[in-house]
Amino acid sequence: MTINEIFLEVKDLRTQFFTDEGVVKAVDGADFRVRRGKTVCLVGESGCGKSVTARSILQIVDKPGRIVEGQILLHRASGEVVDLAKLSATGKAMRAIRGKEIALIFQEPMSSLSPVHKIGNQIIEAIRLHFDTNKREARARAVDLLNRVGIPNADQRIDAYVFQLSGGMRQRAMIAMALSCKPSLLIADEPTTALDVTTEATILDLIKELQKDLNMTIMFITHDLGVVAEIADDVVVMYLGKVVERGDVDTIFHYPKHPYTRALQKSIPKLGYAGRERLKTIRGMVPHPFARPKGCNFHPRCESFMPGFCDRIDPPLVTLSKDADVRCLLFGGTDADQKESHGSQEEA
Ligand code: SF4
């Protein structure tokens, strides 16, 4: 991957929550790159740090959380590189980036759209915040955007409130608001999880179409591997705040290496599945944040567990081929110089 291809680089990102009970390491040294104009999917079960990673990029981590270490390098087309992790969350520079260069859409439209304001006014406000334009021009642009995301009678629906729209229409309105400032990066945090499959397919097609039209880079957060197959160019698999595998979508689907990635894949129904057998599940659950297992965090659930190694050594991210990495001792990292993990039970 050349430097010109990279849009965003996340390096050793650590975001922690300082609670009365202890420190929650929500993102624990995440490393990955996002290619310009491509779609990367962040995959993993709930509680694996995907959403906190996205919120860290935009510096909207809720208190008592904060970024404690790492870099989030935004590579602008001009060649300028900005470390978002170093910017003040409330400063002018970050506020200019948020919404304009990087926009976020959520699973639940009500979390980003106000129920007491007309959707049009919310889009117009976003446009006028970032562009020097009058209200009439901003309204015309808002109608155009609502048309573009497939809202019928957009010139009338612009004056509707969120509660007057169906679930699919709300999602479209939220996408229109996110796209109102033509962001270079759209972060979509499980935007289709609450939708029925037909609406989900329509929204995914819409996002792909808009990506092509606007030459956008997309970071898509999901736990649904069906969605990943549909939309991703690259995949980043996360477990307990760490990246455990990353690579292009074909490699991840056809040659998954990490036992967690393989287990996730086995848990989805295949075409021709008769439904008579039970679907495979990953044994156990994502551990409590204060009870992280020592060594490899995945070892209590892993089918390839190697006693004496996996419960002792914290595996490093090993590069297997160009742009493909895995964090598992089956693929290296057992050298004598490898530091032993002391787990975070004691640290927390
Ligand atoms: Fe499984 Fe060991 Fe690899 Fe962890 S390091 S994923 S426990 S084989």
mmCIF file of C-alpha atoms and ligand atoms in Angstrom:
data_model
loop_
_atom_site.group_PDB
_atom_site.id
_atom_site.type_symbol
_atom_site.label_atom_id
_atom_site.label_comp_id
_atom_site.label_asym_id
_atom_site.label_seq_id
_atom_site.Cartn_x
_atom_site.Cartn_y
_atom_site.Cartn_z
ATOM 1 C CA MET A 1 0.000 0.000 0.000
ATOM 2 C CA THR A 2 1.568 3.322 -1.031
ATOM 3 C CA ILE A 3 1.320 6.429 1.144
ATOM 4 C CA ASN A 4 -0.956 8.098 -1.454
ATOM 5 C CA GLU A 5 -3.440 5.224 -1.140
ATOM 6 C CA ILE A 6 -3.795 5.691 2.621
ATOM 7 C CA PHE A 7 -6.574 7.934 3.897
ATOM 8 C CA LEU A 8 -6.426 7.140 7.601
ATOM 9 C CA GLU A 9 -3.866 5.345 9.741
ATOM 10 C CA VAL A 10 -4.657 4.208 13.266
ATOM 11 C CA LYS A 11 -1.485 3.386 15.177
ATOM 12 C CA ASP A 12 -1.377 1.748 18.618
ATOM 13 C CA LEU A 13 -4.618 3.496 19.610
ATOM 14 C CA ARG A 14 -5.586 3.082 23.263
ATOM 15 C CA THR A 15 -8.847 4.475 24.576
ATOM 16 C CA GLN A 16 -9.696 3.817 28.195
ATOM 17 C CA PHE A 17 -12.595 4.507 30.546
ATOM 18 C CA PHE A 18 -11.640 5.506 34.064
ATOM 19 C CA THR A 19 -14.492 4.261 36.247
ATOM 20 C CA ASP A 20 -14.724 3.927 40.028
ATOM 21 C CA GLU A 21 -14.442 0.147 39.638
ATOM 22 C CA GLY A 22 -11.265 0.318 37.544
ATOM 23 C CA VAL A 23 -9.915 1.072 34.085
ATOM 24 C CA VAL A 24 -11.754 -0.355 31.061
ATOM 25 C CA LYS A 25 -9.404 -0.788 28.110
ATOM 26 C CA ALA A 26 -12.025 -0.418 25.381
ATOM 27 C CA VAL A 27 -9.441 0.023 22.615
ATOM 28 C CA ASP A 28 -6.169 -1.630 23.498
ATOM 29 C CA GLY A 29 -3.520 -0.903 20.879
ATOM 30 C CA ALA A 30 -5.559 -0.945 17.661
ATOM 31 C CA ASP A 31 -3.556 -0.751 14.424
ATOM 32 C CA PHE A 32 -5.040 -0.547 10.941
ATOM 33 C CA ARG A 33 -5.151 1.542 7.762
ATOM 34 C CA VAL A 34 -8.051 2.778 5.684
ATOM 35 C CA ARG A 35 -7.462 3.021 1.929
ATOM 36 C CA ARG A 36 -8.616 6.141 0.098
ATOM 37 C CA GLY A 37 -11.938 5.614 -1.723
ATOM 38 C CA LYS A 38 -12.342 2.067 -0.368
ATOM 39 C CA THR A 39 -14.568 0.463 2.259
ATOM 40 C CA VAL A 40 -13.083 -1.062 5.366
ATOM 41 C CA CYS A 41 -15.319 -3.098 7.675
ATOM 42 C CA LEU A 42 -14.602 -3.300 11.401
ATOM 43 C CA VAL A 43 -15.924 -6.652 12.555
ATOM 44 C CA GLY A 44 -16.386 -8.334 15.940
ATOM 45 C CA GLU A 45 -18.926 -9.130 18.631
ATOM 46 C CA SER A 46 -20.453 -6.437 20.833
ATOM 47 C CA GLY A 47 -17.936 -5.143 23.362
ATOM 48 C CA CYS A 48 -14.891 -5.613 21.099
ATOM 49 C CA GLY A 49 -14.132 -1.891 20.771
ATOM 50 C CA LYS A 50 -15.421 -1.174 17.254
ATOM 51 C CA SER A 51 -17.686 1.741 18.134
ATOM 52 C CA VAL A 52 -15.216 3.238 20.610
ATOM 53 C CA THR A 53 -12.572 3.133 17.842
ATOM 54 C CA ALA A 54 -14.938 5.103 15.579
ATOM 55 C CA ARG A 55 -15.748 7.572 18.344
ATOM 56 C CA SER A 56 -12.038 7.988 19.088
ATOM 57 C CA ILE A 57 -11.408 8.944 15.456
ATOM 58 C CA LEU A 58 -13.991 11.724 15.799
ATOM 59 C CA GLN A 59 -12.948 12.582 19.378
ATOM 60 C CA ILE A 60 -16.475 12.032 20.679
ATOM 61 C CA VAL A 61 -15.683 9.421 23.327
ATOM 62 C CA ASP A 62 -18.096 9.843 26.234
ATOM 63 C CA LYS A 63 -16.658 10.610 29.651
ATOM 64 C CA PRO A 64 -15.047 9.044 31.682
ATOM 65 C CA GLY A 65 -13.332 7.737 28.536
ATOM 66 C CA ARG A 66 -10.376 9.286 26.738
ATOM 67 C CA ILE A 67 -7.604 8.474 24.286
ATOM 68 C CA VAL A 68 -4.503 7.743 26.362
ATOM 69 C CA GLU A 69 -2.039 6.765 23.638
ATOM 70 C CA GLY A 70 -1.584 6.309 19.922
ATOM 71 C CA GLN A 71 -1.990 8.181 16.673
ATOM 72 C CA ILE A 72 -4.895 8.687 14.261
ATOM 73 C CA LEU A 73 -3.270 10.061 11.126
ATOM 74 C CA LEU A 74 -5.538 11.735 8.585
ATOM 75 C CA HIS A 75 -3.772 11.931 5.190
ATOM 76 C CA ARG A 76 -5.295 14.798 3.232
ATOM 77 C CA ALA A 77 -5.221 14.772 -0.580
ATOM 78 C CA SER A 78 -2.936 17.845 -0.387
ATOM 79 C CA GLY A 79 -0.284 15.710 1.329
ATOM 80 C CA GLU A 80 -0.874 17.277 4.745
ATOM 81 C CA VAL A 81 -1.015 14.761 7.619
ATOM 82 C CA VAL A 82 -2.998 15.577 10.778
ATOM 83 C CA ASP A 83 -2.887 13.525 13.972
ATOM 84 C CA LEU A 84 -6.511 13.623 15.158
ATOM 85 C CA ALA A 85 -5.555 12.084 18.513
ATOM 86 C CA LYS A 86 -3.526 15.207 19.307
ATOM 87 C CA LEU A 87 -6.312 17.685 18.530
ATOM 88 C CA SER A 88 -8.497 19.090 21.280
ATOM 89 C CA ALA A 89 -11.941 17.445 21.184
ATOM 90 C CA THR A 90 -13.648 20.831 21.513
ATOM 91 C CA GLY A 91 -11.122 22.846 19.493
ATOM 92 C CA LYS A 92 -11.795 24.637 16.213
ATOM 93 C CA ALA A 93 -9.690 22.241 14.115
ATOM 94 C CA MET A 94 -11.552 19.126 15.306
ATOM 95 C CA ARG A 95 -14.956 20.821 14.961
ATOM 96 C CA ALA A 96 -14.093 21.713 11.355
ATOM 97 C CA ILE A 97 -13.151 18.108 10.583
ATOM 98 C CA ARG A 98 -16.199 16.592 12.315
ATOM 99 C CA GLY A 99 -19.134 16.524 9.924
ATOM 100 C CA LYS A 100 -17.202 18.073 7.043
ATOM 101 C CA GLU A 101 -14.219 15.792 6.417
ATOM 102 C CA ILE A 102 -15.437 12.873 8.518
ATOM 103 C CA ALA A 103 -19.126 12.157 9.118
ATOM 104 C CA LEU A 104 -20.764 9.477 11.243
ATOM 105 C CA ILE A 105 -24.056 7.642 10.886
ATOM 106 C CA PHE A 106 -25.464 5.569 13.717
ATOM 107 C CA GLN A 107 -27.594 2.456 14.037
ATOM 108 C CA GLU A 108 -30.409 4.509 15.551
ATOM 109 C CA PRO A 109 -31.341 7.678 13.582
ATOM 110 C CA MET A 110 -32.954 9.176 16.676
ATOM 111 C CA SER A 111 -29.483 9.463 18.233
ATOM 112 C CA SER A 112 -28.351 11.941 15.585
ATOM 113 C CA LEU A 113 -31.616 13.526 14.434
ATOM 114 C CA SER A 114 -33.506 15.816 16.782
ATOM 115 C CA PRO A 115 -37.162 14.844 17.339
ATOM 116 C CA VAL A 116 -38.206 18.460 17.877
ATOM 117 C CA HIS A 117 -36.772 19.978 14.672
ATOM 118 C CA LYS A 118 -37.808 19.396 11.068
ATOM 119 C CA ILE A 119 -35.313 17.172 9.229
ATOM 120 C CA GLY A 120 -34.747 19.848 6.590
ATOM 121 C CA ASN A 121 -33.751 22.452 9.176
ATOM 122 C CA GLN A 122 -31.234 20.039 10.678
ATOM 123 C CA ILE A 123 -29.613 19.397 7.287
ATOM 124 C CA ILE A 124 -29.657 23.119 6.423
ATOM 125 C CA GLU A 125 -27.963 23.942 9.738
ATOM 126 C CA ALA A 126 -25.189 21.397 9.053
ATOM 127 C CA ILE A 127 -24.607 22.838 5.572
ATOM 128 C CA ARG A 128 -24.516 26.451 6.814
ATOM 129 C CA LEU A 129 -22.158 25.530 9.645
ATOM 130 C CA HIS A 130 -19.480 24.377 7.220
ATOM 131 C CA PHE A 131 -20.195 26.372 4.042
ATOM 132 C CA ASP A 132 -20.667 30.057 3.367
ATOM 133 C CA THR A 133 -24.139 29.827 1.867
ATOM 134 C CA ASN A 134 -27.525 31.482 2.371
ATOM 135 C CA LYS A 135 -30.605 29.685 3.675
ATOM 136 C CA ARG A 136 -32.281 29.349 0.260
ATOM 137 C CA GLU A 137 -29.263 27.726 -1.352
ATOM 138 C CA ALA A 138 -28.813 25.427 1.667
ATOM 139 C CA ARG A 139 -32.484 24.385 1.462
ATOM 140 C CA ALA A 140 -32.172 23.614 -2.257
ATOM 141 C CA ARG A 141 -29.118 21.491 -1.477
ATOM 142 C CA ALA A 142 -30.994 19.699 1.327
ATOM 143 C CA VAL A 143 -33.892 18.864 -1.040
ATOM 144 C CA ASP A 144 -31.374 17.608 -3.589
ATOM 145 C CA LEU A 145 -29.741 15.376 -0.956
ATOM 146 C CA LEU A 146 -33.076 13.956 0.215
ATOM 147 C CA ASN A 147 -33.912 13.204 -3.434
ATOM 148 C CA ARG A 148 -30.565 11.578 -3.874
ATOM 149 C CA VAL A 149 -31.025 9.204 -0.943
ATOM 150 C CA GLY A 150 -34.386 8.157 -2.389
ATOM 151 C CA ILE A 151 -36.895 10.025 -0.228
ATOM 152 C CA PRO A 152 -40.030 10.547 -2.357
ATOM 153 C CA ASN A 153 -41.555 14.060 -2.505
ATOM 154 C CA ALA A 154 -38.388 15.455 -0.965
ATOM 155 C CA ASP A 155 -39.555 19.061 -1.381
ATOM 156 C CA GLN A 156 -42.447 18.284 1.004
ATOM 157 C CA ARG A 157 -40.754 15.703 3.261
ATOM 158 C CA ILE A 158 -38.037 18.247 4.049
ATOM 159 C CA ASP A 159 -40.538 19.856 6.437
ATOM 160 C CA ALA A 160 -41.384 16.582 8.193
ATOM 161 C CA TYR A 161 -40.331 15.622 11.720
ATOM 162 C CA VAL A 162 -38.414 12.384 12.295
ATOM 163 C CA PHE A 163 -41.397 10.683 13.961
ATOM 164 C CA GLN A 164 -43.398 11.185 10.751
ATOM 165 C CA LEU A 165 -40.990 8.993 8.754
ATOM 166 C CA SER A 166 -40.697 5.190 8.599
ATOM 167 C CA GLY A 167 -37.535 3.411 9.863
ATOM 168 C CA GLY A 168 -36.007 3.161 6.389
ATOM 169 C CA MET A 169 -36.827 6.807 5.592
ATOM 170 C CA ARG A 170 -35.243 7.969 8.867
ATOM 171 C CA GLN A 171 -32.089 6.069 7.984
ATOM 172 C CA ARG A 172 -32.065 7.749 4.569
ATOM 173 C CA ALA A 173 -32.595 11.177 6.166
ATOM 174 C CA MET A 174 -29.666 10.519 8.512
ATOM 175 C CA ILE A 175 -27.462 9.499 5.559
ATOM 176 C CA ALA A 176 -28.524 12.705 3.762
ATOM 177 C CA MET A 177 -27.472 14.747 6.793
ATOM 178 C CA ALA A 178 -24.146 12.920 7.043
ATOM 179 C CA LEU A 179 -23.488 13.552 3.344
ATOM 180 C CA SER A 180 -24.588 17.185 3.452
ATOM 181 C CA CYS A 181 -21.006 18.453 3.709
ATOM 182 C CA LYS A 182 -19.557 15.937 1.228
ATOM 183 C CA PRO A 183 -17.324 14.163 3.764
ATOM 184 C CA SER A 184 -14.182 12.400 2.568
ATOM 185 C CA LEU A 185 -14.751 9.642 5.137
ATOM 186 C CA LEU A 186 -18.140 8.270 6.157
ATOM 187 C CA ILE A 187 -18.140 6.167 9.314
ATOM 188 C CA ALA A 188 -21.251 3.990 9.468
ATOM 189 C CA ASP A 189 -21.791 2.377 12.876
ATOM 190 C CA GLU A 190 -24.126 -0.604 12.347
ATOM 191 C CA PRO A 191 -26.482 1.565 10.234
ATOM 192 C CA THR A 192 -28.596 -1.346 9.017
ATOM 193 C CA THR A 193 -28.772 -3.592 12.098
ATOM 194 C CA ALA A 194 -32.257 -2.437 13.134
ATOM 195 C CA LEU A 195 -33.709 -2.673 9.613
ATOM 196 C CA ASP A 196 -35.491 -5.530 7.870
ATOM 197 C CA VAL A 197 -33.443 -7.370 5.218
ATOM 198 C CA THR A 198 -35.098 -5.676 2.225
ATOM 199 C CA THR A 199 -34.533 -2.162 3.578
ATOM 200 C CA GLU A 200 -31.007 -3.184 4.619
ATOM 201 C CA ALA A 201 -30.191 -4.295 1.057
ATOM 202 C CA THR A 202 -31.570 -0.994 -0.327
ATOM 203 C CA ILE A 203 -29.557 1.101 2.140
ATOM 204 C CA LEU A 204 -26.350 -0.864 1.390
ATOM 205 C CA ASP A 205 -26.886 -0.335 -2.357
ATOM 206 C CA LEU A 206 -27.476 3.358 -1.698
ATOM 207 C CA ILE A 207 -24.255 3.706 0.328
ATOM 208 C CA LYS A 208 -22.256 1.932 -2.404
ATOM 209 C CA GLU A 209 -23.786 4.138 -5.091
ATOM 210 C CA LEU A 210 -23.084 7.348 -3.150
ATOM 211 C CA GLN A 211 -19.535 6.195 -2.453
ATOM 212 C CA LYS A 212 -18.904 5.862 -6.177
ATOM 213 C CA ASP A 213 -20.536 9.216 -6.982
ATOM 214 C CA LEU A 214 -18.768 11.165 -4.229
ATOM 215 C CA ASN A 215 -15.491 9.187 -4.204
ATOM 216 C CA MET A 216 -15.889 8.632 -0.473
ATOM 217 C CA THR A 217 -13.891 6.434 1.846
ATOM 218 C CA ILE A 218 -16.124 4.338 4.126
ATOM 219 C CA MET A 219 -15.525 2.721 7.492
ATOM 220 C CA PHE A 220 -18.388 0.325 8.145
ATOM 221 C CA ILE A 221 -18.869 -1.157 11.604
ATOM 222 C CA THR A 222 -20.808 -4.382 11.782
ATOM 223 C CA HIS A 223 -21.012 -7.804 13.418
ATOM 224 C CA ASP A 224 -22.768 -9.198 10.328
ATOM 225 C CA LEU A 225 -20.396 -11.033 7.985
ATOM 226 C CA GLY A 226 -23.112 -11.084 5.307
ATOM 227 C CA VAL A 227 -22.920 -7.277 5.195
ATOM 228 C CA VAL A 228 -19.105 -7.473 5.086
ATOM 229 C CA ALA A 229 -19.216 -9.753 2.039
ATOM 230 C CA GLU A 230 -21.573 -7.296 0.364
ATOM 231 C CA ILE A 231 -19.720 -4.064 0.951
ATOM 232 C CA ALA A 232 -16.080 -4.473 2.100
ATOM 233 C CA ASP A 233 -12.787 -4.053 0.270
ATOM 234 C CA ASP A 234 -10.775 -4.593 3.449
ATOM 235 C CA VAL A 235 -11.658 -6.178 6.793
ATOM 236 C CA VAL A 236 -10.367 -5.489 10.299
ATOM 237 C CA VAL A 237 -11.392 -8.095 12.896
ATOM 238 C CA MET A 238 -11.363 -6.837 16.499
ATOM 239 C CA TYR A 239 -11.483 -8.734 19.777
ATOM 240 C CA LEU A 240 -11.356 -7.078 23.212
ATOM 241 C CA GLY A 241 -10.056 -3.797 21.817
ATOM 242 C CA LYS A 242 -7.282 -5.352 19.736
ATOM 243 C CA VAL A 243 -7.032 -5.980 16.006
ATOM 244 C CA VAL A 244 -6.657 -9.773 15.715
ATOM 245 C CA GLU A 245 -6.690 -10.031 11.922
ATOM 246 C CA ARG A 246 -6.775 -7.667 8.989
ATOM 247 C CA GLY A 247 -6.601 -8.107 5.247
ATOM 248 C CA ASP A 248 -8.521 -7.721 2.015
ATOM 249 C CA VAL A 249 -12.027 -9.171 1.947
ATOM 250 C CA ASP A 250 -11.150 -12.136 -0.310
ATOM 251 C CA THR A 251 -8.300 -13.240 1.931
ATOM 252 C CA ILE A 252 -10.408 -12.906 5.080
ATOM 253 C CA PHE A 253 -13.312 -14.858 3.578
ATOM 254 C CA HIS A 254 -11.411 -17.545 1.692
ATOM 255 C CA TYR A 255 -8.280 -17.935 3.840
ATOM 256 C CA PRO A 256 -9.126 -16.745 7.376
ATOM 257 C CA LYS A 257 -6.226 -17.377 9.731
ATOM 258 C CA HIS A 258 -7.208 -16.289 13.221
ATOM 259 C CA PRO A 259 -9.330 -18.839 15.138
ATOM 260 C CA TYR A 260 -11.739 -16.000 16.072
ATOM 261 C CA THR A 261 -12.272 -15.029 12.414
ATOM 262 C CA ARG A 262 -12.759 -18.698 11.522
ATOM 263 C CA ALA A 263 -15.262 -19.138 14.360
ATOM 264 C CA LEU A 264 -17.193 -16.018 13.286
ATOM 265 C CA GLN A 265 -17.418 -17.415 9.768
ATOM 266 C CA LYS A 266 -18.648 -20.818 10.930
ATOM 267 C CA SER A 267 -21.444 -19.112 12.850
ATOM 268 C CA ILE A 268 -23.194 -17.765 9.747
ATOM 269 C CA PRO A 269 -25.688 -19.896 7.777
ATOM 270 C CA LYS A 270 -24.450 -21.000 4.344
ATOM 271 C CA LEU A 271 -26.473 -21.132 1.133
ATOM 272 C CA GLY A 272 -28.221 -24.512 1.036
ATOM 273 C CA TYR A 273 -28.277 -24.760 4.846
ATOM 274 C CA ALA A 274 -31.255 -26.996 5.532
ATOM 275 C CA GLY A 275 -31.840 -25.680 9.017
ATOM 276 C CA ARG A 276 -31.903 -29.167 10.555
ATOM 277 C CA GLU A 277 -28.539 -28.827 12.296
ATOM 278 C CA ARG A 278 -27.746 -26.241 14.901
ATOM 279 C CA LEU A 279 -25.553 -23.370 13.748
ATOM 280 C CA LYS A 280 -22.038 -23.345 15.219
ATOM 281 C CA THR A 281 -21.498 -20.845 17.998
ATOM 282 C CA ILE A 282 -18.341 -19.503 19.601
ATOM 283 C CA ARG A 283 -18.166 -21.058 23.033
ATOM 284 C CA GLY A 284 -18.282 -18.742 26.032
ATOM 285 C CA MET A 285 -18.762 -15.004 25.884
ATOM 286 C CA VAL A 286 -16.677 -11.867 25.460
ATOM 287 C CA PRO A 287 -15.074 -11.576 28.941
ATOM 288 C CA HIS A 288 -15.968 -8.872 31.412
ATOM 289 C CA PRO A 289 -13.686 -5.845 30.871
ATOM 290 C CA PHE A 290 -12.199 -6.278 34.355
ATOM 291 C CA ALA A 291 -11.486 -9.969 33.829
ATOM 292 C CA ARG A 292 -9.308 -10.033 30.751
ATOM 293 C CA PRO A 293 -7.661 -13.418 30.329
ATOM 294 C CA LYS A 294 -3.856 -13.475 30.578
ATOM 295 C CA GLY A 295 -1.811 -14.152 27.451
ATOM 296 C CA CYS A 296 -3.972 -14.238 24.336
ATOM 297 C CA ASN A 297 -7.272 -12.620 25.311
ATOM 298 C CA PHE A 298 -9.173 -15.114 23.150
ATOM 299 C CA HIS A 299 -7.649 -18.264 24.694
ATOM 300 C CA PRO A 300 -10.593 -19.400 26.923
ATOM 301 C CA ARG A 301 -12.800 -19.562 23.801
ATOM 302 C CA CYS A 302 -10.260 -20.772 21.254
ATOM 303 C CA GLU A 303 -10.493 -24.201 19.635
ATOM 304 C CA SER A 304 -6.752 -24.149 18.870
ATOM 305 C CA PHE A 305 -5.678 -23.223 22.428
ATOM 306 C CA MET A 306 -2.091 -24.311 23.227
ATOM 307 C CA PRO A 307 -1.623 -24.674 27.014
ATOM 308 C CA GLY A 308 1.541 -23.063 28.321
ATOM 309 C CA PHE A 309 1.734 -20.664 25.372
ATOM 310 C CA CYS A 310 -1.625 -19.071 24.699
ATOM 311 C CA ASP A 311 -2.378 -18.507 28.398
ATOM 312 C CA ARG A 312 1.044 -16.966 28.995
ATOM 313 C CA ILE A 313 2.122 -15.007 25.914
ATOM 314 C CA ASP A 314 0.340 -11.964 24.508
ATOM 315 C CA PRO A 315 0.641 -12.552 20.726
ATOM 316 C CA PRO A 316 1.994 -9.720 18.576
ATOM 317 C CA LEU A 317 0.432 -8.710 15.254
ATOM 318 C CA VAL A 318 2.404 -10.717 12.682
ATOM 319 C CA THR A 319 2.565 -9.734 9.002
ATOM 320 C CA LEU A 320 1.866 -12.783 6.831
ATOM 321 C CA SER A 321 1.807 -11.184 3.405
ATOM 322 C CA LYS A 322 1.417 -7.759 1.839
ATOM 323 C CA ASP A 323 -1.421 -6.076 3.743
ATOM 324 C CA ALA A 324 -2.426 -9.205 5.731
ATOM 325 C CA ASP A 325 -1.721 -9.512 9.449
ATOM 326 C CA VAL A 326 -2.801 -11.826 12.248
ATOM 327 C CA ARG A 327 -2.403 -11.821 16.040
ATOM 328 C CA CYS A 328 -2.100 -15.504 16.939
ATOM 329 C CA LEU A 329 0.751 -17.680 18.219
ATOM 330 C CA LEU A 330 -0.002 -20.293 15.553
ATOM 331 C CA PHE A 331 1.561 -17.833 13.116
ATOM 332 C CA GLY A 332 4.602 -16.705 15.136
ATOM 333 C CA GLY A 333 5.367 -14.633 18.199
ATOM 334 C CA THR A 334 6.618 -17.354 20.552
ATOM 335 C CA ASP A 335 10.264 -16.169 20.437
ATOM 336 C CA ALA A 336 12.170 -16.087 23.688
ATOM 337 C CA ASP A 337 12.210 -12.300 23.609
ATOM 338 C CA GLN A 338 8.399 -12.192 23.495
ATOM 339 C CA LYS A 339 7.217 -10.495 26.638
ATOM 340 C CA GLU A 340 4.855 -12.422 28.852
ATOM 341 C CA SER A 341 1.446 -10.948 29.495
ATOM 342 C CA HIS A 342 0.518 -10.196 33.046
ATOM 343 C CA GLY A 343 -3.131 -9.763 32.075
ATOM 344 C CA SER A 344 -5.160 -6.808 33.099
ATOM 345 C CA GLN A 345 -6.878 -8.366 36.065
ATOM 346 C CA GLU A 346 -4.026 -7.106 38.169
ATOM 347 C CA GLU A 347 -3.736 -3.835 36.228
ATOM 348 C CA ALA A 348 -7.419 -2.985 36.414
HETATM 349 FE FE1 SF4 B 1 -6.013 -19.355 19.904
HETATM 350 FE FE2 SF4 B 1 -3.591 -19.372 20.956
HETATM 351 FE FE3 SF4 B 1 -4.012 -18.180 18.627
HETATM 352 FE FE4 SF4 B 1 -4.948 -17.107 20.863
HETATM 353 S S1 SF4 B 1 -2.801 -17.376 20.335
HETATM 354 S S2 SF4 B 1 -6.023 -17.333 18.965
HETATM 355 S S3 SF4 B 1 -5.508 -18.940 22.009
HETATM 356 S S4 SF4 B 1 -4.212 -20.364 19.077
#
